[in-house]
Amino acid sequence: MTTKARTTSAPVLGLRALNRATLARQLLLRRASLSAEAAVAHLVGLQAQNVKPPYYALAARLDGFTPDDLSAPMADRRVARLVTLRSTLHTHTADDCLTLRPLVQAARDRELGAFRKGLVGVDLDRLAVLARELVEAEPRTMGQLREALLAEWPDADPQALSVAARCRLPLVQVTPRGLWGRSGQVTLTTPEHWLGRPAMPAPAPDDTVLRYLAAFGPASVKDMQTWAGLTRLRDAFERLRPRLVTFRAPDGTELFDLPDAPRPDPETPAPPRFLPEFDNLLLSHADRTRLVPPAYKGRTWAKNTAYRVLLVDGFVAGLWRLDDDALVVEPFGPLTGARRDEVVAEGERMLAALHPGSAYAVRFGTVRG
């Protein structure tokens, strides 16, 4: 049977069915009784461009979560922060720190290509060796690393040297950076040095496809490529096809899934959830209509800034922020009294988990146009 024939014969999953399936994989239909470390592993990492988002992400997903549940394994070096998927900073388990970065190394090499003009005369293999020696001698800031590399290649572009070090060499941010309630500048070393373990072979793309579907499926090839920042994953999906089931999205796109993965009834209740900026839920599909109504497309971003997002009935329904004395909820459209009560209750639960003893009130702000 041809791919086209298989696709047209596969059952269609509507937007609500896709929504509920994705929320179930993301632990957002009901909070899970998992450790933070286990949740980070299941979700294949948490977007962590800022310090606090991983904590808010887990507070929305885990029963009884407190900030120490993530800070403790991070301080114990069982969880760490480094650049992986989509060339962005993620919080990963130690195992994933040592394997996922090799998997996406080709994308880092492509990123480096844009800076070649500033690296004329720079031996990139030697740069990687020297950078490793420097950060393993002692963790260094990127500024300190850049200065040391400039001493070796004074005619190179300083920014290009920084990018080369970050692209050629995996670098983790050492604690106290990343710990809840602690401050600290970004200081870097290698995963092997920080975690006390040698580098591990990159996992087969097939293995990562299965993990992606478990956390984000049902999904298309383009969906996973968007999540990973990789290309040419079609072959891995085709190798796995006999082990997977297929569906069609409302627009006809072929979707793959694990046979036994949860696909709840589309009418399953979905409680409100407060998600942080850059939550991977909203960044891991080429087609985001399963989560973002078309009328609200583009309203969770402004230039390069992402806002914190409110889910109501499983879909993006507004934004939120913490002011000095209040959790301010800004819905995109009117909410019924019952929905408002649910949002307030969820907001109070989030505040109790992450800001116990605070004087924050929950109030509704001006609806954004």
PDB file of N, CA, C and O in Angstrom, residues 15-53:
ATOM      1  N   LEU A  15      -9.683  18.065  16.409  1.00  0.00           N
ATOM      2  CA  LEU A  15      -8.819  18.919  17.233  1.00  0.00           C
ATOM      3  C   LEU A  15      -8.973  18.619  18.714  1.00  0.00           C
ATOM      4  O   LEU A  15      -7.990  18.598  19.462  1.00  0.00           O
ATOM      5  N   ARG A  16     -10.188  18.381  19.179  1.00  0.00           N
ATOM      6  CA  ARG A  16     -10.363  18.086  20.602  1.00  0.00           C
ATOM      7  C   ARG A  16      -9.753  16.738  20.957  1.00  0.00           C
ATOM      8  O   ARG A  16      -9.189  16.574  22.051  1.00  0.00           O
ATOM      9  N   ALA A  17      -9.842  15.771  20.066  1.00  0.00           N
ATOM     10  CA  ALA A  17      -9.211  14.473  20.325  1.00  0.00           C
ATOM     11  C   ALA A  17      -7.696  14.633  20.395  1.00  0.00           C
ATOM     12  O   ALA A  17      -7.036  14.066  21.283  1.00  0.00           O
ATOM     13  N   LEU A  18      -7.122  15.407  19.483  1.00  0.00           N
ATOM     14  CA  LEU A  18      -5.681  15.665  19.519  1.00  0.00           C
ATOM     15  C   LEU A  18      -5.304  16.435  20.773  1.00  0.00           C
ATOM     16  O   LEU A  18      -4.274  16.172  21.405  1.00  0.00           O
ATOM     17  N   ASN A  19      -6.130  17.389  21.126  1.00  0.00           N
ATOM     18  CA  ASN A  19      -5.877  18.188  22.317  1.00  0.00           C
ATOM     19  C   ASN A  19      -5.825  17.321  23.563  1.00  0.00           C
ATOM     20  O   ASN A  19      -4.876  17.380  24.354  1.00  0.00           O
ATOM     21  N   ARG A  20      -6.845  16.486  23.736  1.00  0.00           N
ATOM     22  CA  ARG A  20      -6.896  15.664  24.959  1.00  0.00           C
ATOM     23  C   ARG A  20      -5.773  14.633  24.973  1.00  0.00           C
ATOM     24  O   ARG A  20      -5.196  14.345  26.040  1.00  0.00           O
ATOM     25  N   ALA A  21      -5.442  14.065  23.824  1.00  0.00           N
ATOM     26  CA  ALA A  21      -4.336  13.106  23.789  1.00  0.00           C
ATOM     27  C   ALA A  21      -3.027  13.784  24.176  1.00  0.00           C
ATOM     28  O   ALA A  21      -2.246  13.251  24.967  1.00  0.00           O
ATOM     29  N   THR A  22      -2.787  14.964  23.644  1.00  0.00           N
ATOM     30  CA  THR A  22      -1.547  15.678  23.951  1.00  0.00           C
ATOM     31  C   THR A  22      -1.502  16.080  25.416  1.00  0.00           C
ATOM     32  O   THR A  22      -0.470  15.941  26.082  1.00  0.00           O
ATOM     33  N   LEU A  23      -2.601  16.587  25.940  1.00  0.00           N
ATOM     34  CA  LEU A  23      -2.631  16.967  27.352  1.00  0.00           C
ATOM     35  C   LEU A  23      -2.385  15.762  28.259  1.00  0.00           C
ATOM     36  O   LEU A  23      -1.703  15.875  29.294  1.00  0.00           O
ATOM     37  N   ALA A  24      -2.931  14.604  27.883  1.00  0.00           N
ATOM     38  CA  ALA A  24      -2.700  13.406  28.697  1.00  0.00           C
ATOM     39  C   ALA A  24      -1.218  13.056  28.720  1.00  0.00           C
ATOM     40  O   ALA A  24      -0.668  12.718  29.783  1.00  0.00           O
ATOM     41  N   ARG A  25      -0.555  13.091  27.561  1.00  0.00           N
ATOM     42  CA  ARG A  25       0.886  12.779  27.509  1.00  0.00           C
ATOM     43  C   ARG A  25       1.687  13.800  28.314  1.00  0.00           C
ATOM     44  O   ARG A  25       2.736  13.490  28.863  1.00  0.00           O
ATOM     45  N   GLN A  26       1.196  15.037  28.325  1.00  0.00           N
ATOM     46  CA  GLN A  26       1.912  16.139  28.975  1.00  0.00           C
ATOM     47  C   GLN A  26       1.590  16.263  30.467  1.00  0.00           C
ATOM     48  O   GLN A  26       2.019  17.206  31.123  1.00  0.00           O
ATOM     49  N   LEU A  27       0.814  15.335  31.001  1.00  0.00           N
ATOM     50  CA  LEU A  27       0.466  15.306  32.425  1.00  0.00           C
ATOM     51  C   LEU A  27      -0.372  16.523  32.812  1.00  0.00           C
ATOM     52  O   LEU A  27      -0.307  17.000  33.945  1.00  0.00           O
ATOM     53  N   LEU A  28      -1.181  17.022  31.867  1.00  0.00           N
ATOM     54  CA  LEU A  28      -1.955  18.235  32.106  1.00  0.00           C
ATOM     55  C   LEU A  28      -3.454  17.984  32.211  1.00  0.00           C
ATOM     56  O   LEU A  28      -4.208  18.909  32.517  1.00  0.00           O
ATOM     57  N   LEU A  29      -3.907  16.767  31.964  1.00  0.00           N
ATOM     58  CA  LEU A  29      -5.310  16.463  32.215  1.00  0.00           C
ATOM     59  C   LEU A  29      -5.550  16.235  33.702  1.00  0.00           C
ATOM     60  O   LEU A  29      -6.586  16.628  34.252  1.00  0.00           O
ATOM     61  N   ARG A  30      -4.606  15.569  34.332  1.00  0.00           N
ATOM     62  CA  ARG A  30      -4.626  15.400  35.783  1.00  0.00           C
ATOM     63  C   ARG A  30      -3.186  15.319  36.250  1.00  0.00           C
ATOM     64  O   ARG A  30      -2.331  14.766  35.564  1.00  0.00           O
ATOM     65  N   ARG A  31      -2.914  15.879  37.398  1.00  0.00           N
ATOM     66  CA  ARG A  31      -1.541  15.895  37.891  1.00  0.00           C
ATOM     67  C   ARG A  31      -1.054  14.483  38.190  1.00  0.00           C
ATOM     68  O   ARG A  31      -1.808  13.654  38.693  1.00  0.00           O
ATOM     69  N   ALA A  32       0.206  14.243  37.894  1.00  0.00           N
ATOM     70  CA  ALA A  32       0.777  12.913  38.047  1.00  0.00           C
ATOM     71  C   ALA A  32       1.509  12.785  39.377  1.00  0.00           C
ATOM     72  O   ALA A  32       2.042  13.762  39.911  1.00  0.00           O
ATOM     73  N   SER A  33       1.544  11.572  39.881  1.00  0.00           N
ATOM     74  CA  SER A  33       2.300  11.279  41.105  1.00  0.00           C
ATOM     75  C   SER A  33       3.683  10.770  40.715  1.00  0.00           C
ATOM     76  O   SER A  33       4.022   9.598  40.949  1.00  0.00           O
ATOM     77  N   LEU A  34       4.451  11.618  40.104  1.00  0.00           N
ATOM     78  CA  LEU A  34       5.811  11.297  39.675  1.00  0.00           C
ATOM     79  C   LEU A  34       6.794  12.192  40.392  1.00  0.00           C
ATOM     80  O   LEU A  34       6.458  13.303  40.819  1.00  0.00           O
ATOM     81  N   SER A  35       8.038  11.741  40.496  1.00  0.00           N
ATOM     82  CA  SER A  35       9.095  12.624  40.962  1.00  0.00           C
ATOM     83  C   SER A  35       9.394  13.643  39.869  1.00  0.00           C
ATOM     84  O   SER A  35       9.096  13.422  38.681  1.00  0.00           O
ATOM     85  N   ALA A  36       9.992  14.746  40.248  1.00  0.00           N
ATOM     86  CA  ALA A  36      10.372  15.749  39.251  1.00  0.00           C
ATOM     87  C   ALA A  36      11.347  15.154  38.247  1.00  0.00           C
ATOM     88  O   ALA A  36      11.246  15.402  37.037  1.00  0.00           O
ATOM     89  N   GLU A  37      12.281  14.358  38.718  1.00  0.00           N
ATOM     90  CA  GLU A  37      13.264  13.757  37.825  1.00  0.00           C
ATOM     91  C   GLU A  37      12.593  12.840  36.811  1.00  0.00           C
ATOM     92  O   GLU A  37      12.917  12.858  35.613  1.00  0.00           O
ATOM     93  N   ALA A  38      11.622  12.041  37.269  1.00  0.00           N
ATOM     94  CA  ALA A  38      10.908  11.141  36.352  1.00  0.00           C
ATOM     95  C   ALA A  38      10.084  11.933  35.345  1.00  0.00           C
ATOM     96  O   ALA A  38       9.992  11.556  34.169  1.00  0.00           O
ATOM     97  N   ALA A  39       9.483  13.034  35.781  1.00  0.00           N
ATOM     98  CA  ALA A  39       8.698  13.856  34.866  1.00  0.00           C
ATOM     99  C   ALA A  39       9.588  14.517  33.825  1.00  0.00           C
ATOM    100  O   ALA A  39       9.224  14.571  32.641  1.00  0.00           O
ATOM    101  N   VAL A  40      10.749  15.011  34.234  1.00  0.00           N
ATOM    102  CA  VAL A  40      11.688  15.613  33.280  1.00  0.00           C
ATOM    103  C   VAL A  40      12.103  14.578  32.244  1.00  0.00           C
ATOM    104  O   VAL A  40      12.221  14.886  31.047  1.00  0.00           O
ATOM    105  N   ALA A  41      12.318  13.343  32.673  1.00  0.00           N
ATOM    106  CA  ALA A  41      12.676  12.282  31.729  1.00  0.00           C
ATOM    107  C   ALA A  41      11.525  11.985  30.779  1.00  0.00           C
ATOM    108  O   ALA A  41      11.719  11.889  29.560  1.00  0.00           O
ATOM    109  N   HIS A  42      10.315  11.843  31.308  1.00  0.00           N
ATOM    110  CA  HIS A  42       9.155  11.536  30.459  1.00  0.00           C
ATOM    111  C   HIS A  42       8.921  12.625  29.426  1.00  0.00           C
ATOM    112  O   HIS A  42       8.626  12.339  28.260  1.00  0.00           O
ATOM    113  N   LEU A  43       9.068  13.891  29.830  1.00  0.00           N
ATOM    114  CA  LEU A  43       8.816  15.020  28.938  1.00  0.00           C
ATOM    115  C   LEU A  43      10.006  15.317  28.034  1.00  0.00           C
ATOM    116  O   LEU A  43       9.955  16.243  27.234  1.00  0.00           O
ATOM    117  N   VAL A  44      11.062  14.546  28.142  1.00  0.00           N
ATOM    118  CA  VAL A  44      12.292  14.707  27.359  1.00  0.00           C
ATOM    119  C   VAL A  44      12.833  16.133  27.514  1.00  0.00           C
ATOM    120  O   VAL A  44      13.273  16.762  26.556  1.00  0.00           O
ATOM    121  N   GLY A  45      12.792  16.600  28.745  1.00  0.00           N
ATOM    122  CA  GLY A  45      13.354  17.909  29.059  1.00  0.00           C
ATOM    123  C   GLY A  45      12.305  18.999  29.142  1.00  0.00           C
ATOM    124  O   GLY A  45      11.185  18.866  28.643  1.00  0.00           O
ATOM    125  N   LEU A  46      12.686  20.083  29.817  1.00  0.00           N
ATOM    126  CA  LEU A  46      11.831  21.249  29.987  1.00  0.00           C
ATOM    127  C   LEU A  46      12.556  22.471  29.447  1.00  0.00           C
ATOM    128  O   LEU A  46      13.732  22.705  29.780  1.00  0.00           O
ATOM    129  N   GLN A  47      11.869  23.257  28.632  1.00  0.00           N
ATOM    130  CA  GLN A  47      12.437  24.501  28.142  1.00  0.00           C
ATOM    131  C   GLN A  47      12.856  25.361  29.327  1.00  0.00           C
ATOM    132  O   GLN A  47      12.103  25.524  30.277  1.00  0.00           O
ATOM    133  N   ALA A  48      14.080  25.897  29.300  1.00  0.00           N
ATOM    134  CA  ALA A  48      14.628  26.557  30.490  1.00  0.00           C
ATOM    135  C   ALA A  48      15.441  27.786  30.126  1.00  0.00           C
ATOM    136  O   ALA A  48      16.505  28.027  30.693  1.00  0.00           O
ATOM    137  N   GLN A  49      14.929  28.600  29.193  1.00  0.00           N
ATOM    138  CA  GLN A  49      15.661  29.803  28.840  1.00  0.00           C
ATOM    139  C   GLN A  49      15.776  30.746  30.027  1.00  0.00           C
ATOM    140  O   GLN A  49      16.722  31.526  30.117  1.00  0.00           O
ATOM    141  N   ASN A  50      14.798  30.692  30.921  1.00  0.00           N
ATOM    142  CA  ASN A  50      14.875  31.415  32.189  1.00  0.00           C
ATOM    143  C   ASN A  50      14.883  30.393  33.322  1.00  0.00           C
ATOM    144  O   ASN A  50      14.588  29.210  33.110  1.00  0.00           O
ATOM    145  N   VAL A  51      15.198  30.849  34.525  1.00  0.00           N
ATOM    146  CA  VAL A  51      15.345  29.928  35.653  1.00  0.00           C
ATOM    147  C   VAL A  51      14.010  29.353  36.101  1.00  0.00           C
ATOM    148  O   VAL A  51      13.887  28.158  36.385  1.00  0.00           O
ATOM    149  N   LYS A  52      12.960  30.176  36.186  1.00  0.00           N
ATOM    150  CA  LYS A  52      11.729  29.747  36.831  1.00  0.00           C
ATOM    151  C   LYS A  52      10.801  28.877  35.986  1.00  0.00           C
ATOM    152  O   LYS A  52      10.034  28.079  36.551  1.00  0.00           O
ATOM    153  N   PRO A  53      10.781  28.996  34.654  1.00  0.00           N
ATOM    154  CA  PRO A  53       9.797  28.225  33.881  1.00  0.00           C
ATOM    155  C   PRO A  53       9.740  26.732  34.173  1.00  0.00           C
ATOM    156  O   PRO A  53       8.624  26.179  34.248  1.00  0.00           O
TER     157      PRO A  53
END
